[in-house]
Amino acid sequence: MFMKLKTGVTLLDDMLKGGLETGATTLITSKPFTEAAPLAYQIAYRWLNTGYPVIYLTNNKRPDIIMEDVKRYGWNLVKFKDEGMLVFVDAYTGFMGIRSEERYTVLNPYNLDEIDGTLLKAVNDVGKRSLIIIDSLSTMLDHFGEIVVEKFEEWRRIAILNDSHILYIFVEWNFEEGIKRRLRDRVDNIISLSPIEKGVILSDFFTIEKVGGKPIKPISIPFRYVRPGGMKVYIPKILITGPYHAGKTTVVHALSTRAVSVQRGETTVALDFGHFEHKGFQADLFGTIGQQRFDPILEQLGGETLGVILVVDSTNPSSFPRAIEMLHKARVYGLPLVVFANKQDLPGALPPEKIRELMKLPKDVPVIGTIATKKVNIIEGIEELLKLIFKGVSEGDADNS
Amino acid sequence: MSFERVETGCRVIDEKVGGFRRGAIILVLGPPMGGKRNVCRNFIARGLRLGDGCIVSCTNATAEQEHEEFKRILGSDADKFLSEGRLAYIDLFSATIGLPLEERQYIKRIPSASDLTSYNVALRELLLLMQRKELKMRLLFDSVSTLLLYNPFQTVSRFLHILFGKLRAMKVTSLFLLEEEAHERSVVVTIMGMCNGVLRVKSENGKRLIKYESETSRMNWVMCD
């Protein structure tokens, strides 16, 4: 009877083993400088588009503001609202003393029973297989304290009886550890959102901590919210390195939707920079310089790298030791690595397996024959790298199956 | 140990206590109509003149209304500072009065005074933009009283605790306004305890008086220009 619905974020769906299941509950928990609401919008939009209703309880902003905010991400909810597929339970405007336009309005939002009752009425009216979003649990805890945690079992029953899914939005202000632990214990899935900080906040990542009631080995995936577009998995940096004249610049350009190179003649003298977008993935590409006199820059570029493409000239085995040396200099040895055995179209090019042998590369490093000038195997190559970077995802599953 | 000081835009504070410590969080208190907003706006205007990046958070006026005030002080330079990203606004008011939340690069609008996460996310974005330009930074938050109107005290104190930590870490010299008389004593004392300094502003017989106390310096009531 229960079914699974996708969130619309491919990697998240993989980690959740297919999406969010009805009859279950999910906690999206975020650090105070990271937003959870856009992810909830994305899931809501997906749910509605699949043909099932969404009930959105808000206690910290007006429903029309939410509609407007969602629109900025490129999703129009008006149609769904007009059709009655999307309903708001307005537990906010009561605080402001303004009259609400919504059918389900909590007149006194300081009364938890009234919130509860209004929500239940909406759930009964709207029917089964709905997604119930509670935005936010943290505000509820601020107003009512720990008693909210006691409600969890009751709400969970509602989810099961109505074959629905409840999504709690929770911001981790300094709540008591005990409360946080009890919240975490009482939900089926936990998606946590945290920033990557280096003084300022550079980026965010999400982690799935629990699926189907079982904790899983946490794996962190960097993401960005894009307007329009919503949550996009984002890789801060992929380094493209290799000896002089191996074809790095051509690879960067072949992969990039936009790219910049600083060159003198045919040789890159500063760096290549590109941006890569493919199947919902985004990455910044940094190409290094092959000549030895630029080695000091290598180490600088290596920082924050999540994955490496090593480009070698398949016709020039004497450059292979230099290729390995460059990995060490960039301090990226041990990171996910794919070797592009480039210039496969030229006479005398060694086959990928021969190159693996000569470079003494471990079995788990893919060596891919490429022709960068003709874009042959370039996309396939970076897909291999992405698989390695996100390999932990399937491993996490395997550990618990 | 000596701290880096910042000019306050108020000559008497600069002369008597050497300005504010860079990265300090200062609570600004005073009765209504006492002139505390003027002191705060001068602090921002001085920062802009010195080349700092300034973020003004307004809960009682729209960004446009607040910008008019800065135009009065800075003239057409105010527009220039806004367009080059040295002056930015976080507007928590527009949503409250039902205006559309039209965003510009340096004007962020927050869905409600209860959506404090959205405030943080907007601030984070502006801090990152200014940090990338290697600007020294100032912040004005006008006012904490509005937050207390729409949120339980515990929510506001949790928010401020986390926000202050971030601002100190990034050395953003910050002024937070509070309408002292609108709140219980315990509320004021708790917030005071979280700050590095307290600036009091009042008006007597048409003259503006200020008093400043911090962990390191103290200045009794004096007349302020």
PDB file of C-alpha atoms in Angstrom, chain B residues 56 95 138 164:
ATOM      1  CA  VAL B  56      21.775  47.894   7.248  1.00  0.00           C
ATOM      2  CA  ALA B  95       6.794  41.550   3.803  1.00  0.00           C
ATOM      3  CA  ARG B 138      29.893  47.296   9.687  1.00  0.00           C
ATOM      4  CA  PHE B 164      26.882  37.523  17.277  1.00  0.00           C
TER       5      PHE B 164
END
